[in-house]
């Protein structure tokens, strides 16, 4: 476990969240922060390159600050931890910007488009003794933690771990456009890979094999991955951006039982244990009703992630033991190898580590929210 | 379509079946033949190296003949078609023996342990103008045929085909012993591979990738396979001999719908079509109650296979269009490549094409049937 020295952070203070990028996912995570006790978490500031959007978000969530640049938020000394909810290709730069300004960070998955970028980020975070977490929310759900218990104690020898997930994102530009860091490996595989590693451990597999279909922008729209470790551990995984119905199902097949994560395993509320005698279902209902409209199914489950971030920061951890830097690096290394095998590269999106993609297109995914009347006094 | 000349076979006569090997699967297929009209099919003769077992089977099913050697059955001029239900490593020799004696053949899967052996068998069958069919029973079920229709007409572009199947065969020697031709690829993969090819076509994939766990006899007990063709068609498949619960589930994920074959897709009685609007289930209940005890779940569904054999022979076909020689050869070629990748070889089981494995062990799988009082007049 990586620890940092508790110095400046006051144990009893609420964690003041800064939100970078004002899209759907930021809306949902802010909704969750807003639902948590004010003594623990505060929706403190929003930043968007479109300042009126940052204003709008600040107004909706009652935040103290809004900024028209990420730099400005980074330099705000009152922000304790930054949530990065921008499009994939920008995570690398923004993560480094926030770390350079001594912020703890929770960054949306995929942490980076290229594994080496993530390794660099973690190195900086560790050298600066800052908490840095990739936001693979699945890992923090009680049903996922229970699934991991079952995998250790109730299934015997594990023969095969499988996970599939897909939905139709054909009209979502950030999913399907290479210029925006789209592609099924980067947008979907994190879920199935984290499932495999949650059960089989986070060392790099000895064999990684992938097949994929590319779209006309030469990013992958559907792919399947096989993993194998020398000791026999195996996983078979698949995911797609272009299926109408691909239920998010994950199974662990063991010598004495099967664990099923009923749809959707990505944000699970139940675990099913099936052996030859019977089937047991354990339910883990979501904890709360949110005050704000959300976009993601089971968005309330992001509460677990938020609580874990606070717990870790208070405990002086640099990473959550539920999803370590090594977990993230293994997932990203597998993605690198998969992309190589199916012929996809994001190298052209960067010049000297800076994203050179379109600066406007990210805004295309703006959520449609009912207008509210907010004063314009955030600047 | 390969045709033979209709010469000696009388169109109106019942097909007289000879059964080779008196194990569970032969019991079940004979039960099905016995359930079909006497004007179409006759349970005519049984052969076992253990003559008393052949006698017992002949008695139970009211067969005219029983033999203590496969050669004797092969030379019986009144046998029209032979069903081969012996252990895997013997299929090659017995198939050739039956063809040499001008019998049509239905041989259990896997047709052979090595793909080249199957190619040789098909060549002989075609040169002798005999009907020869690998008994992959799934292909003849109405639900399978309907699934293929749906795959062509109702799912849009196919993104990924998946199939998984397993059960615990740890104590079944013919499944787990190399000497008996055991192993998950040979005993289970035929089901998942035929599913993929039923939907994606039977040309050899451009990429075959496999991972597998080997048991202490160096045959595979669990494996997973990925297939990809240059045009993007893909399948992700898995199977095991050592899981307690691995429901036999197969899915076709398309751009506009998903087809699910509910457990068990290997002998299916239903097809499920799921699109964003709704889920439709079509049921294809099994056609009949059998008079005899059977071992295989849904054994009555073997009726479809038996009827197709008769239809093909009457029509002068050398193979069923529902499962062609090319289908079998592609499945066996994929199995060859998979076995190579995971490090399993059956070469040592043969000397000059003759099975040199134990001659007694196959009998270990004898079904336990209630004794009946039968006269001993079959010789």
XYZ file of N, CA and C in Angstrom, chain A residues 158-160 162 164 168 207 209-213 222-228 232-240 242-247 249 251 253-258 260 274-276 341, chain B residues 158-160 162 164 168 207 209-213 222-228 232-240 242-247 249 251 253-258 260 274-276 341:
282
model
N -10.674 -21.712 -9.976
C -11.296 -20.931 -11.044
C -10.821 -21.451 -12.401
N -11.775 -21.812 -13.248
C -11.441 -22.335 -14.580
C -11.378 -21.222 -15.618
N -12.359 -20.344 -15.562
C -12.453 -19.316 -16.599
C -13.272 -18.155 -16.068
N -15.297 -14.781 -17.472
C -15.790 -14.159 -18.699
C -16.511 -12.858 -18.383
N -18.783 -9.699 -20.739
C -19.192 -9.085 -22.001
C -20.017 -7.855 -21.705
N -25.230 0.498 -27.879
C -25.099 1.224 -29.131
C -24.678 2.665 -28.876
N -0.079 -14.270 -21.698
C -0.580 -14.273 -23.073
C -1.767 -13.329 -23.175
N -4.358 -12.030 -26.202
C -4.714 -12.240 -27.598
C -6.012 -11.520 -27.882
N -6.078 -10.822 -28.994
C -7.264 -10.014 -29.270
C -7.676 -10.080 -30.727
N -8.957 -9.960 -30.941
C -9.499 -9.763 -32.281
C -10.416 -8.545 -32.212
N -10.513 -7.820 -33.324
C -11.338 -6.617 -33.284
C -11.836 -6.207 -34.653
N -12.970 -5.526 -34.659
C -13.510 -4.928 -35.888
C -13.233 -3.434 -35.823
N -15.753 -3.115 -31.967
C -16.045 -4.329 -31.194
C -14.738 -5.101 -31.085
N -14.508 -5.716 -29.947
C -13.299 -6.526 -29.826
C -13.505 -7.621 -28.793
N -12.645 -8.603 -28.838
C -12.667 -9.691 -27.856
C -11.229 -9.991 -27.460
N -11.053 -10.315 -26.198
C -9.712 -10.496 -25.636
C -9.651 -11.819 -24.885
N -8.547 -12.504 -25.050
C -8.259 -13.655 -24.192
C -6.998 -13.364 -23.404
N -7.036 -13.733 -22.132
C -5.865 -13.564 -21.275
C -5.504 -14.915 -20.685
N -4.209 -15.156 -20.567
C -3.792 -16.347 -19.837
C -2.490 -16.086 -19.100
N -2.110 -20.959 -15.513
C -3.371 -21.485 -16.016
C -4.564 -20.551 -15.882
N -4.447 -19.471 -15.100
C -5.557 -18.523 -14.998
C -5.954 -18.007 -16.379
N -7.251 -17.906 -16.645
C -7.698 -17.512 -17.987
C -8.934 -16.622 -17.919
N -9.016 -15.735 -18.885
C -10.216 -14.903 -19.025
C -10.563 -14.757 -20.499
N -11.844 -14.661 -20.759
C -12.351 -14.490 -22.116
C -13.342 -13.330 -22.071
N -13.051 -12.268 -22.817
C -13.766 -11.004 -22.645
C -14.194 -10.412 -23.989
N -15.299 -9.706 -23.996
C -15.739 -9.074 -25.234
C -16.516 -7.804 -24.953
N -16.570 -6.906 -25.931
C -17.237 -5.615 -25.710
C -17.450 -4.940 -27.048
N -18.407 -4.043 -27.071
C -18.760 -3.420 -28.345
C -19.373 -2.054 -28.144
N -21.211 -1.004 -30.802
C -22.165 -0.991 -31.907
C -23.181 -2.122 -31.870
N -23.454 -2.640 -30.692
C -24.532 -3.610 -30.588
C -25.729 -2.916 -29.970
N -26.896 -3.347 -30.381
C -28.085 -2.781 -29.760
C -28.267 -3.359 -28.367
N -28.066 -4.650 -28.269
C -28.284 -5.326 -26.997
C -27.113 -6.267 -26.738
N -26.279 -5.926 -25.795
C -25.218 -6.834 -25.368
C -25.196 -6.733 -23.850
N -26.021 -7.530 -23.213
C -26.143 -7.379 -21.768
C -24.781 -7.464 -21.098
N -22.761 -8.874 -18.782
C -22.791 -10.078 -17.962
C -21.389 -10.551 -17.691
N -19.165 -13.714 -15.627
C -19.242 -15.001 -14.946
C -17.872 -15.442 -14.473
N -16.342 -19.079 -13.586
C -16.631 -20.511 -13.591
C -15.587 -21.230 -12.764
N -16.016 -21.836 -11.666
C -15.079 -22.543 -10.804
C -15.367 -24.025 -10.758
N -14.483 -24.751 -10.072
C -14.635 -26.207 -10.008
C -15.847 -26.604 -9.171
N -16.294 -25.729 -8.271
C -17.428 -26.134 -7.451
C -18.624 -25.192 -7.537
N -18.479 -24.069 -8.193
C -19.627 -23.158 -8.348
C -19.331 -22.109 -9.414
N -20.374 -21.422 -9.808
C -20.273 -20.311 -10.751
C -20.777 -19.049 -10.060
N -22.258 -15.422 -10.984
C -22.783 -14.591 -12.069
C -23.017 -13.195 -11.522
N -24.030 -19.863 -7.950
C -24.749 -21.033 -8.451
C -23.875 -22.263 -8.253
N -24.352 -23.229 -7.508
C -23.645 -24.509 -7.484
C -24.620 -25.606 -7.889
N -24.177 -26.834 -7.831
C -25.050 -27.882 -8.373
C -26.330 -28.022 -7.536
N -2.363 -5.348 -31.453
C -2.754 -6.544 -32.206
C -3.869 -6.262 -33.205
N -23.553 -8.543 -37.823
C -23.130 -9.332 -36.658
C -21.797 -8.804 -36.144
N -21.776 -8.436 -34.854
C -20.546 -7.912 -34.238
C -19.727 -9.023 -33.617
N -20.393 -9.908 -32.905
C -19.660 -10.929 -32.162
C -20.596 -12.106 -31.901
N -20.816 -15.481 -29.459
C -20.202 -16.108 -28.285
C -20.905 -17.416 -27.955
N -20.556 -20.565 -24.716
C -19.861 -21.171 -23.579
C -20.612 -22.409 -23.141
N -19.249 -30.776 -15.187
C -18.207 -31.499 -14.484
C -18.125 -32.945 -14.974
N -7.709 -15.897 -38.296
C -6.985 -15.892 -37.026
C -7.671 -16.845 -36.058
N -7.042 -18.151 -32.118
C -6.209 -17.937 -30.944
C -6.838 -18.679 -29.777
N -6.019 -19.377 -29.000
C -6.585 -20.193 -27.928
C -5.745 -20.117 -26.673
N -6.419 -20.235 -25.545
C -5.748 -20.430 -24.263
C -6.384 -21.658 -23.617
N -5.610 -22.383 -22.828
C -6.166 -23.598 -22.222
C -5.438 -24.002 -20.961
N -6.176 -24.675 -20.087
C -5.591 -25.274 -18.883
C -5.436 -26.770 -19.142
N -10.019 -27.110 -19.732
C -10.801 -25.899 -20.008
C -10.048 -25.119 -21.080
N -10.758 -24.511 -21.976
C -10.073 -23.688 -22.981
C -11.011 -22.599 -23.492
N -10.408 -21.608 -24.111
C -11.173 -20.526 -24.733
C -10.547 -20.232 -26.090
N -11.388 -19.903 -27.036
C -10.951 -19.719 -28.424
C -11.498 -18.399 -28.958
N -10.654 -17.693 -29.688
C -11.123 -16.543 -30.455
C -10.916 -16.827 -31.937
N -11.896 -16.483 -32.716
C -11.794 -16.650 -34.164
C -12.024 -15.299 -34.826
N -11.267 -15.042 -35.879
C -11.556 -13.846 -36.668
C -11.260 -14.101 -38.138
N -13.786 -9.261 -40.746
C -14.227 -8.745 -39.455
C -15.102 -9.681 -38.644
N -15.613 -10.743 -39.246
C -16.416 -11.697 -38.460
C -15.600 -12.209 -37.279
N -16.239 -12.316 -36.110
C -15.510 -12.717 -34.907
C -16.350 -13.621 -34.015
N -15.673 -14.507 -33.327
C -16.335 -15.341 -32.320
C -15.436 -15.481 -31.107
N -16.063 -15.568 -29.947
C -15.364 -15.735 -28.681
C -16.033 -16.908 -27.969
N -15.270 -17.963 -27.701
C -15.858 -19.234 -27.278
C -15.111 -19.824 -26.093
N -15.807 -20.540 -25.239
C -15.154 -21.182 -24.104
C -15.876 -22.448 -23.702
N -15.150 -23.350 -23.040
C -15.745 -24.642 -22.674
C -14.857 -25.308 -21.643
N -15.460 -26.212 -20.890
C -14.721 -26.830 -19.793
C -15.264 -28.211 -19.471
N -14.415 -29.266 -16.345
C -14.199 -29.276 -14.901
C -14.900 -28.159 -14.155
N -15.982 -27.642 -14.698
C -16.764 -26.674 -13.947
C -18.005 -27.372 -13.431
N -18.465 -26.952 -12.295
C -19.713 -27.526 -11.796
C -20.893 -26.943 -12.562
N -20.828 -25.658 -12.768
C -21.952 -24.990 -13.429
C -21.396 -24.038 -14.483
N -21.560 -24.378 -15.733
C -21.203 -23.459 -16.814
C -22.340 -23.578 -17.824
N -23.362 -22.783 -17.600
C -24.546 -22.934 -18.436
C -24.188 -22.844 -19.917
N -24.640 -21.424 -22.949
C -25.291 -20.228 -23.453
C -24.582 -19.740 -24.707
N -24.720 -16.569 -27.720
C -25.304 -15.284 -28.097
C -24.775 -14.828 -29.445
N -24.478 -11.184 -31.173
C -24.668 -9.756 -30.945
C -24.625 -9.033 -32.278
N -25.738 -8.442 -32.654
C -25.798 -7.739 -33.934
C -26.032 -6.259 -33.748
N -25.980 -5.533 -34.878
C -26.141 -4.081 -34.797
C -27.563 -3.686 -34.415
N -28.535 -4.566 -34.659
C -29.900 -4.170 -34.326
C -30.602 -5.125 -33.360
N -30.004 -6.248 -33.047
C -30.621 -7.151 -32.074
C -29.606 -8.192 -31.612
N -29.986 -8.879 -30.547
C -29.188 -9.996 -30.031
C -30.037 -11.258 -30.105
N -30.286 -14.886 -28.359
C -29.795 -15.723 -27.269
C -30.351 -17.127 -27.460
N -33.765 -10.460 -28.984
C -33.850 -9.287 -28.111
C -33.440 -8.061 -28.901
N -34.329 -7.088 -29.009
C -33.897 -5.813 -29.565
C -34.233 -4.719 -28.558
N -33.983 -3.492 -28.918
C -34.164 -2.447 -27.903
C -35.624 -2.311 -27.479
N -1.713 -24.817 -30.252
C -1.403 -23.613 -29.463
C -1.360 -23.886 -27.964
